[in-house]
CSV table of C-alpha atoms in Angstrom, one decimal:
chain,number,residue,atom,x,y,z
R,1,ASP,CA,9.2,-19.0,0.2
R,2,GLY,CA,9.8,-15.6,-1.5
R,3,GLY,CA,8.9,-12.8,0.4
R,4,ILE,CA,9.4,-9.0,2.3
R,5,THR,CA,10.2,-9.4,5.9
R,6,GLN,CA,10.4,-6.5,8.1
R,7,SER,CA,11.7,-6.4,11.6
R,8,PRO,CA,10.9,-6.2,14.3
R,9,LYS,CA,6.9,-6.2,14.2
R,10,TYR,CA,7.3,-4.4,17.9
R,11,LEU,CA,9.5,-1.1,18.4
R,12,PHE,CA,9.6,1.1,21.0
R,13,ARG,CA,11.9,4.5,21.6
R,14,LYS,CA,12.5,7.4,23.7
R,15,GLU,CA,12.1,10.9,22.1
R,16,GLY,CA,15.4,12.2,20.6
R,17,GLN,CA,16.9,8.6,19.7
R,18,ASN,CA,17.3,7.9,15.6
R,19,VAL,CA,16.0,4.2,14.6
R,20,THR,CA,16.3,1.9,11.6
R,21,LEU,CA,13.5,-0.5,10.5
R,22,SER,CA,14.8,-3.2,8.2
R,23,CYS,CA,13.3,-4.1,5.2
R,24,GLU,CA,14.9,-7.1,3.2
R,25,GLN,CA,13.4,-9.2,0.1
R,26,ASN,CA,14.4,-12.5,-1.8
R,27,LEU,CA,11.9,-11.6,-4.9
R,28,ASN,CA,14.9,-10.1,-7.2
R,29,HIS,CA,12.9,-7.2,-7.1
R,30,ASP,CA,14.3,-3.6,-8.5
R,31,ALA,CA,11.9,-0.9,-6.8
R,32,MET,CA,11.3,-0.7,-3.1
R,33,TYR,CA,9.0,2.2,-0.6
R,34,TRP,CA,8.3,2.9,2.3
R,35,TYR,CA,5.4,3.9,3.4
R,36,ARG,CA,3.8,5.5,6.8
R,37,GLN,CA,-0.1,4.3,7.8
R,38,ASP,CA,-2.1,6.5,10.4
R,39,PRO,CA,-5.3,5.6,11.1
R,40,GLY,CA,-7.5,6.8,8.7
R,41,GLN,CA,-5.5,8.4,6.7
R,42,GLY,CA,-4.1,5.4,4.1
R,43,LEU,CA,-0.8,5.2,2.9
R,44,ARG,CA,1.7,8.3,2.8
R,45,LEU,CA,4.8,7.3,0.8
R,46,ILE,CA,8.3,8.0,2.4
R,47,TYR,CA,11.3,7.1,-0.3
R,48,TYR,CA,11.3,4.6,-2.9
R,49,SER,CA,14.2,3.2,-4.7
R,50,GLN,CA,14.2,2.3,-8.1
R,51,ILE,CA,17.0,0.6,-8.3
R,52,VAL,CA,20.3,-0.1,-6.2
R,53,ASN,CA,21.9,3.5,-5.6
R,54,ASP,CA,19.5,5.3,-6.3
R,55,PHE,CA,16.6,7.1,-4.7
R,56,GLN,CA,13.7,9.3,-4.7
R,57,LYS,CA,12.2,11.6,-1.9
R,58,GLY,CA,8.3,10.8,-1.6
R,59,ASP,CA,5.4,13.0,-0.2
R,60,ILE,CA,6.7,13.1,3.7
R,61,ALA,CA,10.4,12.4,3.8
R,62,GLU,CA,11.3,15.0,6.1
R,63,GLY,CA,12.6,13.4,9.4
R,64,TYR,CA,13.6,9.7,7.0
R,65,SER,CA,16.6,8.7,5.2
R,66,VAL,CA,17.0,5.4,3.6
R,67,SER,CA,19.6,3.4,1.3
R,68,ARG,CA,20.0,1.4,-0.8
R,69,GLU,CA,23.1,-0.6,-0.5
R,70,LYS,CA,21.9,-3.7,-2.2
R,71,LYS,CA,18.7,-4.9,-4.3
R,72,GLU,CA,17.5,-7.1,-1.4
R,73,SER,CA,17.7,-4.3,1.4
R,74,PHE,CA,16.3,-1.2,1.5
R,75,PRO,CA,16.2,-0.1,5.3
R,76,LEU,CA,14.3,3.1,6.9
R,77,THR,CA,15.9,5.6,9.4
R,78,VAL,CA,13.5,7.7,11.5
R,79,THR,CA,15.6,10.6,12.9
R,80,SER,CA,15.1,12.7,15.9
R,81,ALA,CA,14.5,15.5,13.1
R,82,GLN,CA,10.7,13.4,12.6
R,83,LYS,CA,8.8,15.2,14.3
R,84,ASN,CA,5.6,12.7,15.1
R,85,PRO,CA,7.4,9.3,14.2
R,86,THR,CA,4.7,7.0,16.1
R,87,ALA,CA,3.1,5.0,13.5
R,88,PHE,CA,2.9,1.8,11.7
R,89,TYR,CA,5.3,1.4,8.7
R,90,LEU,CA,5.3,-0.7,5.4
R,91,CYS,CA,7.9,-1.4,3.3
R,92,ALA,CA,6.7,-3.0,-0.3
R,93,SER,CA,9.3,-4.0,-3.6
R,94,SER,CA,7.5,-4.4,-7.6
R,95,LYS,CA,9.5,-5.7,-10.5
R,96,GLY,CA,9.7,-2.3,-11.8
R,97,GLN,CA,10.7,-2.7,-15.6
R,98,GLY,CA,6.5,-2.3,-16.6
R,99,SER,CA,5.1,-4.1,-13.7
R,100,TYR,CA,3.4,-1.7,-11.3
R,101,GLU,CA,1.7,-4.5,-9.1
R,102,GLN,CA,3.6,-3.9,-5.5
R,103,TYR,CA,3.7,-6.7,-2.9
R,104,PHE,CA,4.5,-5.5,1.4
R,105,GLY,CA,5.6,-6.9,4.2
R,106,PRO,CA,4.2,-7.1,7.4
R,107,GLY,CA,4.5,-4.0,9.0
R,108,THR,CA,6.9,-2.3,11.5
R,109,ARG,CA,4.5,-0.3,14.7
R,110,LEU,CA,7.0,1.9,16.0
R,111,THR,CA,6.0,3.9,18.8
R,112,VAL,CA,8.3,6.9,20.2
R,113,THR,CA,7.5,8.4,23.8
F,1,GLY,CA,-1.8,15.4,-9.6
F,2,ASP,CA,-3.2,11.9,-9.2
F,3,SER,CA,-5.7,11.2,-7.0
F,4,VAL,CA,-7.9,8.1,-5.5
F,5,THR,CA,-11.1,8.7,-3.0
F,6,GLN,CA,-12.9,6.0,-1.5
F,7,MET,CA,-16.2,6.1,0.3
F,8,GLU,CA,-15.8,6.7,4.0
F,9,GLY,CA,-16.2,3.4,6.2
F,10,PRO,CA,-16.7,2.4,8.0
F,11,VAL,CA,-19.2,-0.4,5.8
F,12,THR,CA,-21.4,-2.8,8.4
F,13,LEU,CA,-22.5,-5.8,6.7
F,14,SER,CA,-24.5,-9.0,8.4
F,15,GLU,CA,-22.9,-12.3,6.5
F,16,GLU,CA,-23.7,-13.1,3.1
F,17,ALA,CA,-25.0,-9.4,2.2
F,18,PHE,CA,-23.4,-7.8,-1.3
F,19,LEU,CA,-20.9,-6.2,-0.9
F,20,THR,CA,-20.0,-3.1,-2.6
F,21,ILE,CA,-16.9,-0.7,-1.8
F,22,ASN,CA,-17.1,2.8,-4.5
F,23,CYS,CA,-13.3,3.9,-5.7
F,24,THR,CA,-13.2,7.1,-8.1
F,25,TYR,CA,-10.1,8.3,-9.3
F,26,THR,CA,-8.5,11.2,-11.4
F,27,ALA,CA,-5.3,10.9,-13.8
F,28,THR,CA,-3.5,11.4,-16.9
F,29,GLY,CA,-3.2,8.8,-19.1
F,30,TYR,CA,-3.7,5.4,-18.3
F,31,PRO,CA,-3.2,4.0,-15.1
F,32,SER,CA,-3.5,0.5,-13.6
F,33,LEU,CA,-5.9,0.3,-10.8
F,34,PHE,CA,-5.5,-2.3,-8.1
F,35,TRP,CA,-7.1,-3.1,-4.7
F,36,TYR,CA,-5.8,-3.8,-1.6
F,37,VAL,CA,-6.8,-5.8,1.6
F,38,GLN,CA,-5.2,-5.4,5.1
F,39,TYR,CA,-6.4,-7.4,8.1
F,40,PRO,CA,-5.5,-6.1,11.6
F,41,GLY,CA,-1.9,-5.4,12.6
F,42,GLU,CA,-1.0,-6.7,9.1
F,43,GLY,CA,1.0,-5.6,5.5
F,44,LEU,CA,-1.5,-4.7,2.4
F,45,GLN,CA,-2.2,-7.6,0.4
F,46,LEU,CA,-2.6,-7.6,-3.4
F,47,LEU,CA,-6.7,-8.6,-4.1
F,48,LEU,CA,-7.0,-7.8,-7.7
F,49,LYS,CA,-6.0,-5.5,-10.8
F,50,ALA,CA,-6.8,-4.0,-13.6
F,51,THR,CA,-4.7,-2.7,-16.3
F,52,LYS,CA,-6.7,-1.3,-19.4
F,53,ALA,CA,-10.4,0.0,-19.7
F,54,ASP,CA,-13.0,-2.3,-19.5
F,55,ASP,CA,-10.8,-5.1,-17.9
F,56,LYS,CA,-12.4,-6.7,-14.9
F,57,GLY,CA,-10.2,-8.1,-11.9
F,58,SER,CA,-11.4,-10.6,-9.8
F,59,ASN,CA,-9.8,-13.1,-6.7
F,60,LYS,CA,-11.7,-15.1,-3.9
F,61,GLY,CA,-15.5,-14.1,-5.1
F,62,PHE,CA,-14.5,-10.2,-5.5
F,63,GLU,CA,-14.7,-8.1,-8.5
F,64,ALA,CA,-14.1,-4.8,-9.7
F,65,THR,CA,-14.4,-3.6,-13.5
F,66,TYR,CA,-12.0,-0.8,-15.3
F,67,ARG,CA,-14.5,2.2,-15.9
F,68,LYS,CA,-12.7,4.6,-17.9
F,69,GLU,CA,-15.6,6.8,-18.8
F,70,THR,CA,-16.7,6.9,-15.0
F,71,THR,CA,-13.3,6.8,-13.9
F,72,SER,CA,-14.2,4.0,-11.4
F,73,PHE,CA,-13.1,0.6,-10.3
F,74,HIS,CA,-15.7,-0.3,-7.7
F,75,LEU,CA,-15.4,-3.7,-5.7
F,76,GLU,CA,-18.4,-6.1,-5.3
F,77,LYS,CA,-18.7,-9.6,-3.6
F,78,GLY,CA,-22.0,-11.0,-3.7
F,79,SER,CA,-21.8,-12.7,-0.6
F,80,VAL,CA,-19.7,-11.7,2.0
F,81,GLN,CA,-18.4,-13.5,5.4
F,82,VAL,CA,-16.5,-12.4,9.0
F,83,SER,CA,-13.2,-13.4,7.3
F,84,ASP,CA,-14.1,-10.7,4.9
F,85,SER,CA,-14.1,-8.4,7.8
F,86,ALA,CA,-10.5,-5.7,6.9
F,87,VAL,CA,-9.8,-2.9,5.4
F,88,TYR,CA,-9.6,-2.7,1.8
F,89,PHE,CA,-7.3,0.3,-0.1
F,90,CYS,CA,-7.9,1.4,-3.6
F,91,ALA,CA,-5.4,2.3,-5.2
F,92,LEU,CA,-3.6,3.4,-8.8
F,93,SER,CA,-0.5,4.0,-10.5
F,94,ASP,CA,1.2,6.4,-12.3
F,95,TRP,CA,1.4,5.4,-16.4
F,96,GLY,CA,4.3,4.8,-18.1
F,97,GLN,CA,6.4,5.0,-14.8
F,98,ALA,CA,6.4,1.7,-13.4
F,99,GLY,CA,9.0,1.3,-10.7
F,100,THR,CA,6.9,4.6,-8.6
F,101,ALA,CA,4.9,4.4,-6.1
F,102,LEU,CA,1.3,3.4,-6.4
F,103,ILE,CA,-1.4,6.6,-4.8
F,104,PHE,CA,-3.6,4.9,-2.5
F,105,GLY,CA,-7.5,6.0,-1.2
F,106,LYS,CA,-7.9,6.6,2.6
F,107,GLY,CA,-9.2,2.5,3.0
F,108,THR,CA,-12.7,1.6,3.9
F,109,THR,CA,-13.2,-0.6,6.9
F,110,LEU,CA,-15.1,-3.8,6.3
F,111,SER,CA,-17.3,-5.1,9.3
F,112,VAL,CA,-19.0,-8.0,8.8
F,113,SER,CA,-21.8,-9.5,11.7
F,114,SER,CA,-22.6,-13.5,11.1
């Protein structure tokens, strides 16, 4: 079955540690996205990538980094510079190329204490 | 810039009641419009979409019509079920910018009781 996988479902880290969230898709989509969700705030865009080896900052990129070395994979690193990292993180993908709808993974809940 | 405004929740209904969740947007150009649904602890699922004015998107008994004159895309369902309890997000795409991110509203929580 085609889809987007995110792992792990729950992640716990100590303050000051970097952590990498995994996102993999087998939909052959060109574009991938990372969103952050906080209660009552909807989804906010962190980074997106329209094509392999290229990515752009979203609205809240500070304290995050990404890479896009393969079409299928778009990992997100939450660095120690991110002041408030505890949140629900959602990865999505779309075909790009004239298609706008996005498909989402199940999300990773990160808790930093 | 482009934006989406949804009615504040939570919306609380009894089973079989009629549902309307209001969504209005501000955009340059001609965006595509979407409704997504999120069940507790899960990612978002595409519920329906409309790509041009007067298009009606529909799925699982939900409907929404793209109204350019009122810049609206209200979600409706004639008879809700307990299983419809979830958070609903209205979203729009940047016109002509496929592969760029969607712009989401803040979400409306729907709670249906039996």
